[in-house]
């Protein structure tokens, strides 16, 4: 598990490390400077022409110190100080004094002088206002220059928490960020402007991080290996659970297929697809491993019988993909949520039906996992997509807590919350996953994990992570333009093959 920090959380960690534990700010600054210098040295040889642009805060101090280290190792370093702030930090003053004593080269104007490396040390994680005036002019000039562009901690002009563009921002090829990944480097324009992000250790003690306890965390591949349900030598298909997939209306068989196959690929023992009679032939021909129960949308008796069969059989249900929102879908959602006392993964049309019948939250017996995308969350909350995107953590948490559900709020960076203070943010995946059926695959992955005994929150977090990993594997094979949902399903086996062999 790795923490993902907001700008305010990083500020508190730094403050605790210096003021409570007593690590001098200059020690942290020197370690940050070493990491920046190392990044440059790994990519450019001594003699390279380096421009470092600074303001008089701690980021500027980091930049000057990095320039000193590079200069002493044979790099041609020039520093441009914007000098647009009313006051300087003590760290900056100390580094500036050292630089002057060493006769480091400060330039009075910005000229596109053929720099190999341009380092941004203007603003850090504390920036919350729009960049204006001379500082904005400097950033725009830097963006127009040639050379490898490196940002210190956060590209100047990017909100470290939201990733919002604060007027204008330094467009980096790479960012060296300190201690913890910043949320703003994963979100919005921050993700675009940060380039390749390296998270480096500069000596924040574990006690400081544990004291602040950032709200968001993510998984590494090592976590996935440890969290996957263990498979026993002495087992049978019943050991790994039964998943019921209530999905697919006429001409929408694919949603049920993707979800069902994904559940099987994740290792559950049995899958039963419950769908309209029109989908029988394609389900049986494309996924003969699945059991099948069908109903007629215009025949309440067949629907009631089908629901009785699947709810009496399944340990876990998927409800909603490709279901439609008509009378039949409304009946199915109402019937399942009021009658099934196991866990239900509700997605797509199931969520749309629920958004029109919010009273179901008061009477349902099911333990619910919701997997809405931004527009579906908008229907559930009556808030705009823009507002939701800007505040995903708080909205997911509040909704999950109010309704006692688990929410996987899907976006380029999906947030999973069970209503507690800490939530999971996903950093796996690719833009190639923005394709029809991708969400149906996710529901099957989560259901497959649930069937093997994982609880709601853990299964949803791991499912979202592995869904993204499968998407990455599919993109490597097919390309981000050409991959489709079926490629994601088929890639599941690649990412869990090692664990399965063990």
Short mmCIF file of C-alpha atoms in Angstrom, two decimals, residues 4-434:
data_model
loop_
_atom_site.label_atom_id
_atom_site.label_comp_id
_atom_site.label_asym_id
_atom_site.label_seq_id
_atom_site.Cartn_x
_atom_site.Cartn_y
_atom_site.Cartn_z
CA UNK A 4 -1.31 9.44 -2.03
CA UNK A 5 -1.14 12.85 -0.35
CA UNK A 6 -2.92 16.15 -0.83
CA UNK A 7 -0.96 19.38 -0.73
CA UNK A 8 -2.16 20.11 2.79
CA UNK A 9 -1.20 16.64 4.02
CA UNK A 10 2.31 17.03 2.64
CA UNK A 11 2.61 20.40 4.37
CA UNK A 12 1.58 18.80 7.68
CA UNK A 13 4.05 15.92 7.22
CA UNK A 14 6.86 18.38 6.55
CA UNK A 15 5.82 20.48 9.55
CA UNK A 16 5.72 17.44 11.86
CA UNK A 17 9.12 16.26 10.64
CA UNK A 18 10.77 19.62 11.28
CA UNK A 19 8.86 21.06 14.26
CA UNK A 20 7.96 17.93 16.24
CA UNK A 21 10.67 15.42 15.38
CA UNK A 22 13.26 18.12 14.90
CA UNK A 23 14.79 17.33 11.52
CA UNK A 24 16.26 20.64 10.27
CA UNK A 25 14.57 22.02 7.15
CA UNK A 26 17.97 22.41 5.50
CA UNK A 27 18.63 18.68 5.90
CA UNK A 28 15.44 17.85 4.02
CA UNK A 29 16.30 20.52 1.44
CA UNK A 30 19.77 19.08 0.85
CA UNK A 31 18.34 15.58 0.39
CA UNK A 32 15.76 16.93 -2.05
CA UNK A 33 18.51 18.71 -3.97
CA UNK A 34 20.56 15.51 -4.16
CA UNK A 35 17.61 13.65 -5.67
CA UNK A 36 17.05 16.36 -8.27
CA UNK A 37 20.73 16.35 -9.17
CA UNK A 38 20.74 12.56 -9.42
CA UNK A 39 17.81 12.70 -11.85
CA UNK A 40 19.76 15.08 -14.10
CA UNK A 41 23.01 13.13 -13.84
CA UNK A 42 21.28 9.89 -14.87
CA UNK A 43 20.21 11.55 -18.13
CA UNK A 44 22.89 14.13 -18.98
CA UNK A 45 26.66 14.09 -18.79
CA UNK A 46 28.86 16.67 -17.08
CA UNK A 47 29.13 19.83 -19.14
CA UNK A 48 25.40 19.92 -19.93
CA UNK A 49 23.91 23.42 -19.90
CA UNK A 50 21.34 23.69 -17.07
CA UNK A 51 18.93 26.53 -16.30
CA UNK A 52 17.24 26.56 -12.89
CA UNK A 53 14.39 29.03 -12.40
CA UNK A 54 13.44 29.78 -8.80
CA UNK A 55 11.27 31.86 -6.52
CA UNK A 56 12.13 32.63 -2.91
CA UNK A 57 10.26 29.75 -1.25
CA UNK A 58 11.55 26.35 -0.24
CA UNK A 59 11.15 25.02 -3.79
CA UNK A 60 13.53 27.72 -4.90
CA UNK A 61 15.95 26.69 -2.16
CA UNK A 62 15.78 23.11 -3.42
CA UNK A 63 16.57 24.37 -6.91
CA UNK A 64 19.57 26.47 -5.88
CA UNK A 65 20.98 23.59 -3.82
CA UNK A 66 20.54 21.18 -6.75
CA UNK A 67 22.31 23.69 -8.97
CA UNK A 68 25.22 23.88 -6.52
CA UNK A 69 25.61 20.08 -6.52
CA UNK A 70 25.50 19.94 -10.32
CA UNK A 71 27.95 22.83 -10.69
CA UNK A 72 30.43 21.12 -8.38
CA UNK A 73 30.25 18.02 -10.59
CA UNK A 74 31.04 19.84 -13.80
CA UNK A 75 27.67 20.99 -15.13
CA UNK A 76 27.24 24.46 -16.63
CA UNK A 77 24.55 25.86 -14.31
CA UNK A 78 22.71 29.18 -14.53
CA UNK A 79 20.03 30.35 -12.09
CA UNK A 80 17.25 32.81 -12.80
CA UNK A 81 15.48 34.22 -9.72
CA UNK A 82 12.04 35.58 -10.57
CA UNK A 83 11.98 37.58 -7.31
CA UNK A 84 8.26 38.22 -7.36
CA UNK A 85 7.39 37.28 -3.78
CA UNK A 86 7.23 39.71 -0.87
CA UNK A 87 9.40 37.59 1.41
CA UNK A 88 11.77 34.63 1.32
CA UNK A 89 11.82 31.42 3.33
CA UNK A 90 14.74 30.87 5.69
CA UNK A 91 15.74 27.84 3.63
CA UNK A 92 15.90 29.90 0.46
CA UNK A 93 17.92 32.64 2.17
CA UNK A 94 20.43 30.06 3.41
CA UNK A 95 20.85 28.43 0.01
CA UNK A 96 21.09 31.79 -1.75
CA UNK A 97 23.85 32.90 0.65
CA UNK A 98 25.82 29.70 -0.03
CA UNK A 99 25.38 30.13 -3.78
CA UNK A 100 26.71 33.72 -3.71
CA UNK A 101 29.77 32.66 -1.71
CA UNK A 102 30.49 29.98 -4.32
CA UNK A 103 30.06 32.53 -7.15
CA UNK A 104 27.27 30.58 -8.77
CA UNK A 105 26.05 32.14 -12.00
CA UNK A 106 22.77 34.10 -11.68
CA UNK A 107 21.30 35.55 -14.89
CA UNK A 108 19.23 38.73 -15.08
CA UNK A 109 16.97 37.81 -17.99
CA UNK A 110 15.55 34.72 -19.64
CA UNK A 111 17.05 33.92 -23.00
CA UNK A 112 16.53 30.74 -24.98
CA UNK A 113 20.25 29.99 -24.88
CA UNK A 114 20.22 26.36 -25.95
CA UNK A 115 19.80 24.82 -22.49
CA UNK A 116 19.93 21.04 -22.24
CA UNK A 117 17.91 21.02 -19.01
CA UNK A 118 15.39 23.52 -17.63
CA UNK A 119 14.45 23.01 -13.97
CA UNK A 120 11.30 24.57 -12.48
CA UNK A 121 11.72 25.60 -8.83
CA UNK A 122 9.21 28.45 -8.79
CA UNK A 123 6.24 27.16 -6.76
CA UNK A 124 5.70 24.05 -4.66
CA UNK A 125 2.78 22.20 -3.12
CA UNK A 126 1.49 25.24 -1.24
CA UNK A 127 0.28 27.13 -4.31
CA UNK A 128 -3.49 27.68 -4.26
CA UNK A 129 -3.98 30.92 -6.21
CA UNK A 130 -3.83 31.65 -9.92
CA UNK A 131 -0.35 32.39 -11.26
CA UNK A 132 -0.24 35.96 -12.52
CA UNK A 133 2.08 38.78 -13.50
CA UNK A 134 5.79 38.21 -13.91
CA UNK A 135 5.64 34.63 -12.65
CA UNK A 136 3.07 33.72 -15.31
CA UNK A 137 5.21 35.38 -17.98
CA UNK A 138 8.26 33.40 -16.87
CA UNK A 139 6.41 30.07 -16.92
CA UNK A 140 5.08 30.75 -20.42
CA UNK A 141 8.58 31.64 -21.58
CA UNK A 142 9.99 28.43 -20.13
CA UNK A 143 7.34 26.37 -21.90
CA UNK A 144 8.41 27.92 -25.20
CA UNK A 145 12.06 27.01 -24.68
CA UNK A 146 13.72 23.88 -26.00
CA UNK A 147 15.32 21.43 -23.60
CA UNK A 148 14.44 18.69 -21.13
CA UNK A 149 12.03 20.19 -18.61
CA UNK A 150 12.11 18.98 -15.00
CA UNK A 151 9.72 20.10 -12.23
CA UNK A 152 10.64 20.10 -8.55
CA UNK A 153 7.93 18.35 -6.47
CA UNK A 154 4.96 19.76 -8.46
CA UNK A 155 4.96 21.68 -11.75
CA UNK A 156 4.52 25.37 -10.91
CA UNK A 157 0.93 26.39 -11.58
CA UNK A 158 -0.62 22.98 -10.78
CA UNK A 159 -2.75 22.55 -7.67
CA UNK A 160 -1.07 19.74 -5.71
CA UNK A 161 -4.42 18.41 -4.49
CA UNK A 162 -6.85 18.77 -7.41
CA UNK A 163 -4.53 18.82 -10.41
CA UNK A 164 -6.28 22.00 -11.55
CA UNK A 165 -4.41 24.43 -13.78
CA UNK A 166 -3.96 27.65 -11.81
CA UNK A 167 -3.92 30.04 -14.71
CA UNK A 168 -0.79 28.73 -16.39
CA UNK A 169 1.67 25.99 -15.49
CA UNK A 170 5.13 24.62 -16.28
CA UNK A 171 4.77 21.78 -18.78
CA UNK A 172 7.32 19.22 -17.58
CA UNK A 173 8.83 16.18 -19.22
CA UNK A 174 9.38 14.79 -15.73
CA UNK A 175 8.66 15.65 -12.11
CA UNK A 176 10.70 14.61 -9.09
CA UNK A 177 8.29 14.63 -6.16
CA UNK A 178 9.30 14.18 -2.54
CA UNK A 179 8.21 11.61 0.02
CA UNK A 180 4.74 10.74 -1.28
CA UNK A 181 2.91 10.88 -4.58
CA UNK A 182 0.79 14.04 -4.74
CA UNK A 183 -2.85 13.61 -5.65
CA UNK A 184 -2.68 16.54 -8.06
CA UNK A 185 -0.05 14.74 -10.14
CA UNK A 186 -2.58 11.98 -10.86
CA UNK A 187 -5.59 14.16 -11.61
CA UNK A 188 -6.76 16.50 -14.35
CA UNK A 189 -4.17 18.77 -15.96
CA UNK A 190 -1.65 17.83 -13.28
CA UNK A 191 -1.40 14.39 -14.87
CA UNK A 192 -0.78 15.99 -18.27
CA UNK A 193 1.72 18.60 -17.08
CA UNK A 194 3.81 16.46 -14.70
CA UNK A 195 5.22 14.11 -17.32
CA UNK A 196 7.01 11.07 -15.91
CA UNK A 197 6.77 11.25 -12.11
CA UNK A 198 9.45 9.88 -9.79
CA UNK A 199 8.62 9.62 -6.07
CA UNK A 200 11.86 9.93 -4.09
CA UNK A 201 12.70 9.59 -0.41
CA UNK A 202 14.16 12.71 1.22
CA UNK A 203 13.90 11.56 4.82
CA UNK A 204 10.33 12.13 5.96
CA UNK A 205 10.15 9.77 8.97
CA UNK A 206 7.44 7.12 9.08
CA UNK A 207 6.16 8.65 12.33
CA UNK A 208 5.34 11.89 10.52
CA UNK A 209 3.44 10.09 7.77
CA UNK A 210 1.60 7.87 10.25
CA UNK A 211 0.66 10.91 12.34
CA UNK A 212 -0.92 12.68 9.38
CA UNK A 213 -2.33 9.41 7.94
CA UNK A 214 -3.23 10.61 4.43
CA UNK A 215 -6.79 9.95 3.34
CA UNK A 216 -5.98 8.19 0.07
CA UNK A 217 -3.85 5.16 -0.74
CA UNK A 218 -3.22 2.88 -3.69
CA UNK A 219 -1.84 -0.59 -4.40
CA UNK A 220 1.45 -1.83 -5.86
CA UNK A 221 1.79 -5.11 -7.82
CA UNK A 222 3.20 -6.67 -4.64
CA UNK A 223 -0.05 -5.84 -2.84
CA UNK A 224 -2.06 -7.55 -5.56
CA UNK A 225 -0.09 -10.77 -5.17
CA UNK A 226 -0.64 -10.74 -1.42
CA UNK A 227 -4.34 -9.84 -1.56
CA UNK A 228 -5.51 -12.35 -4.16
CA UNK A 229 -7.63 -15.11 -2.55
CA UNK A 230 -5.61 -18.22 -1.79
CA UNK A 231 -6.49 -21.36 -3.74
CA UNK A 232 -6.42 -24.61 -1.80
CA UNK A 233 -4.98 -27.87 -3.06
CA UNK A 234 -7.96 -29.80 -1.71
CA UNK A 235 -10.86 -27.90 -3.32
CA UNK A 236 -13.69 -28.13 -5.84
CA UNK A 237 -15.83 -25.69 -7.82
CA UNK A 238 -18.08 -25.09 -4.85
CA UNK A 239 -15.07 -23.91 -2.84
CA UNK A 240 -14.73 -20.77 -4.95
CA UNK A 241 -18.29 -19.57 -4.88
CA UNK A 242 -21.21 -18.98 -7.21
CA UNK A 243 -21.85 -15.73 -9.09
CA UNK A 244 -25.21 -14.84 -10.56
CA UNK A 245 -25.19 -12.31 -13.44
CA UNK A 246 -28.55 -10.58 -13.96
CA UNK A 247 -27.78 -8.60 -17.08
CA UNK A 248 -28.50 -8.09 -20.73
CA UNK A 249 -31.71 -7.10 -22.46
CA UNK A 250 -32.68 -7.85 -26.06
CA UNK A 251 -29.73 -7.02 -28.35
CA UNK A 252 -27.50 -6.41 -25.29
CA UNK A 253 -26.04 -9.86 -24.68
CA UNK A 254 -22.47 -8.58 -24.60
CA UNK A 255 -22.83 -6.95 -21.18
CA UNK A 256 -23.79 -10.26 -19.59
CA UNK A 257 -21.03 -12.11 -21.43
CA UNK A 258 -18.24 -9.75 -20.41
CA UNK A 259 -19.29 -9.79 -16.78
CA UNK A 260 -19.74 -13.56 -16.66
CA UNK A 261 -16.45 -14.42 -18.32
CA UNK A 262 -14.56 -11.93 -16.13
CA UNK A 263 -15.98 -13.59 -13.01
CA UNK A 264 -14.82 -16.97 -14.24
CA UNK A 265 -11.38 -15.64 -15.19
CA UNK A 266 -10.98 -14.27 -11.66
CA UNK A 267 -11.33 -17.78 -10.29
CA UNK A 268 -14.89 -18.19 -9.04
CA UNK A 269 -16.30 -21.71 -9.23
CA UNK A 270 -19.60 -21.28 -11.05
CA UNK A 271 -21.41 -18.55 -12.95
CA UNK A 272 -25.12 -18.46 -13.80
CA UNK A 273 -26.29 -15.89 -16.32
CA UNK A 274 -29.86 -14.72 -15.89
CA UNK A 275 -31.00 -12.86 -18.99
CA UNK A 276 -33.79 -12.51 -21.54
CA UNK A 277 -34.70 -15.53 -23.66
CA UNK A 278 -33.45 -13.76 -26.81
CA UNK A 279 -29.87 -13.99 -25.51
CA UNK A 280 -29.90 -17.76 -25.01
CA UNK A 281 -28.14 -18.76 -28.22
CA UNK A 282 -25.29 -16.26 -27.99
CA UNK A 283 -24.63 -16.94 -24.29
CA UNK A 284 -24.56 -20.69 -24.79
CA UNK A 285 -22.35 -20.48 -27.87
CA UNK A 286 -19.90 -17.88 -26.53
CA UNK A 287 -19.65 -19.04 -22.90
CA UNK A 288 -20.77 -22.66 -22.60
CA UNK A 289 -19.15 -22.85 -19.14
CA UNK A 290 -21.93 -20.66 -17.72
CA UNK A 291 -25.23 -21.96 -16.42
CA UNK A 292 -28.21 -20.18 -17.95
CA UNK A 293 -31.59 -19.04 -16.68
CA UNK A 294 -33.80 -16.99 -18.97
CA UNK A 295 -37.02 -15.01 -18.73
CA UNK A 296 -39.37 -13.06 -20.97
CA UNK A 297 -39.50 -9.33 -20.36
CA UNK A 298 -43.26 -9.24 -20.98
CA UNK A 299 -44.05 -12.23 -18.75
CA UNK A 300 -43.94 -11.49 -15.01
CA UNK A 301 -44.26 -15.17 -14.11
CA UNK A 302 -41.07 -16.13 -15.97
CA UNK A 303 -39.26 -13.17 -14.41
CA UNK A 304 -40.40 -14.12 -10.92
CA UNK A 305 -39.34 -17.74 -11.49
CA UNK A 306 -35.95 -16.71 -12.86
CA UNK A 307 -35.29 -14.42 -9.90
CA UNK A 308 -36.25 -17.14 -7.45
CA UNK A 309 -33.82 -19.53 -9.16
CA UNK A 310 -30.82 -17.22 -9.33
CA UNK A 311 -31.24 -15.66 -5.88
CA UNK A 312 -31.63 -19.07 -4.28
CA UNK A 313 -28.50 -20.33 -6.01
CA UNK A 314 -25.95 -17.49 -6.01
CA UNK A 315 -23.57 -16.35 -3.29
CA UNK A 316 -23.04 -13.01 -5.07
CA UNK A 317 -25.05 -11.16 -7.70
CA UNK A 318 -24.16 -8.74 -10.48
CA UNK A 319 -27.17 -6.63 -11.40
CA UNK A 320 -27.62 -4.06 -14.14
CA UNK A 321 -25.23 -4.27 -17.11
CA UNK A 322 -27.21 -3.90 -20.33
CA UNK A 323 -30.47 -4.37 -18.44
CA UNK A 324 -32.32 -1.32 -19.76
CA UNK A 325 -34.46 0.95 -17.61
CA UNK A 326 -37.96 -0.14 -18.57
CA UNK A 327 -40.62 -1.85 -16.45
CA UNK A 328 -38.85 -5.22 -16.52
CA UNK A 329 -35.58 -3.71 -15.30
CA UNK A 330 -37.39 -1.78 -12.57
CA UNK A 331 -39.06 -4.97 -11.39
CA UNK A 332 -35.75 -6.87 -11.34
CA UNK A 333 -33.88 -4.19 -9.40
CA UNK A 334 -36.69 -3.83 -6.88
CA UNK A 335 -37.08 -7.59 -6.45
CA UNK A 336 -33.38 -8.30 -5.99
CA UNK A 337 -32.55 -5.45 -3.64
CA UNK A 338 -35.55 -6.14 -1.41
CA UNK A 339 -35.14 -9.94 -1.35
CA UNK A 340 -31.49 -10.97 -1.75
CA UNK A 341 -29.55 -10.75 1.51
CA UNK A 342 -26.12 -11.36 -0.04
CA UNK A 343 -23.82 -8.91 -1.81
CA UNK A 344 -24.95 -7.24 -5.03
CA UNK A 345 -22.63 -5.45 -7.45
CA UNK A 346 -24.94 -2.84 -8.99
CA UNK A 347 -23.80 -1.23 -12.23
CA UNK A 348 -24.97 0.68 -15.28
CA UNK A 349 -28.74 0.44 -15.82
CA UNK A 350 -29.16 -0.98 -12.33
CA UNK A 351 -27.76 2.28 -10.95
CA UNK A 352 -29.95 4.32 -13.29
CA UNK A 353 -33.05 2.52 -12.04
CA UNK A 354 -31.97 2.98 -8.42
CA UNK A 355 -31.47 6.71 -8.99
CA UNK A 356 -35.18 6.97 -9.80
CA UNK A 357 -36.19 4.91 -6.75
CA UNK A 358 -33.92 6.15 -3.97
CA UNK A 359 -36.40 4.89 -1.37
CA UNK A 360 -34.97 1.42 -2.03
CA UNK A 361 -32.02 2.36 0.17
CA UNK A 362 -34.40 2.32 3.13
CA UNK A 363 -35.92 -1.09 2.44
CA UNK A 364 -33.23 -3.16 0.70
CA UNK A 365 -31.78 -6.29 2.30
CA UNK A 366 -28.80 -6.58 -0.05
CA UNK A 367 -25.25 -5.57 0.83
CA UNK A 368 -24.53 -3.18 -2.01
CA UNK A 369 -21.52 -2.24 -4.11
CA UNK A 370 -22.16 0.59 -6.57
CA UNK A 371 -19.86 1.16 -9.56
CA UNK A 372 -21.10 4.42 -11.12
CA UNK A 373 -19.29 6.50 -13.68
CA UNK A 374 -19.50 10.28 -13.27
CA UNK A 375 -22.83 10.70 -15.09
CA UNK A 376 -24.44 7.86 -13.13
CA UNK A 377 -23.16 9.41 -9.89
CA UNK A 378 -24.70 12.68 -11.02
CA UNK A 379 -28.06 10.97 -11.31
CA UNK A 380 -27.69 9.45 -7.85
CA UNK A 381 -26.68 12.71 -6.15
CA UNK A 382 -28.26 15.43 -8.33
CA UNK A 383 -24.86 17.10 -8.55
CA UNK A 384 -23.12 18.15 -11.73
CA UNK A 385 -20.43 16.00 -13.30
CA UNK A 386 -18.03 18.94 -12.96
CA UNK A 387 -18.62 19.20 -9.22
CA UNK A 388 -18.31 15.44 -8.76
CA UNK A 389 -15.07 15.24 -10.72
CA UNK A 390 -13.58 18.04 -8.60
CA UNK A 391 -14.55 16.39 -5.31
CA UNK A 392 -14.63 12.64 -5.89
CA UNK A 393 -13.22 11.59 -2.53
CA UNK A 394 -15.66 13.55 -0.38
CA UNK A 395 -18.71 12.72 -2.49
CA UNK A 396 -17.93 9.00 -2.66
CA UNK A 397 -17.28 8.91 1.08
CA UNK A 398 -20.42 10.83 2.01
CA UNK A 399 -22.63 8.71 -0.26
CA UNK A 400 -21.14 5.43 0.96
CA UNK A 401 -21.49 6.45 4.59
CA UNK A 402 -25.05 7.73 4.24
CA UNK A 403 -26.32 4.60 2.52
CA UNK A 404 -24.01 1.97 4.06
CA UNK A 405 -22.67 0.88 0.68
CA UNK A 406 -19.30 0.61 -1.04
CA UNK A 407 -18.84 3.06 -3.91
CA UNK A 408 -16.37 2.71 -6.77
CA UNK A 409 -16.67 6.11 -8.45
CA UNK A 410 -15.26 5.40 -11.89
CA UNK A 411 -13.06 7.87 -13.73
CA UNK A 412 -9.53 7.96 -15.10
CA UNK A 413 -8.61 7.80 -11.40
CA UNK A 414 -11.33 5.70 -9.76
CA UNK A 415 -11.98 6.28 -6.06
CA UNK A 416 -13.31 3.45 -3.85
CA UNK A 417 -14.87 4.28 -0.47
CA UNK A 418 -16.80 2.42 2.20
CA UNK A 419 -17.60 5.64 4.06
CA UNK A 420 -14.50 5.56 6.26
CA UNK A 421 -11.89 8.31 6.48
CA UNK A 422 -9.49 6.52 4.15
CA UNK A 423 -10.27 5.59 0.58
CA UNK A 424 -8.52 3.82 -2.28
CA UNK A 425 -7.51 5.68 -5.44
CA UNK A 426 -6.58 3.66 -8.48
CA UNK A 427 -3.50 4.43 -10.54
CA UNK A 428 -3.60 1.45 -12.92
CA UNK A 429 -5.28 1.49 -16.31
CA UNK A 430 -5.04 3.23 -19.66
CA UNK A 431 -7.17 5.48 -21.84
CA UNK A 432 -7.70 2.50 -24.12
CA UNK A 433 -10.18 1.26 -21.51
CA UNK A 434 -12.59 4.02 -22.52
#
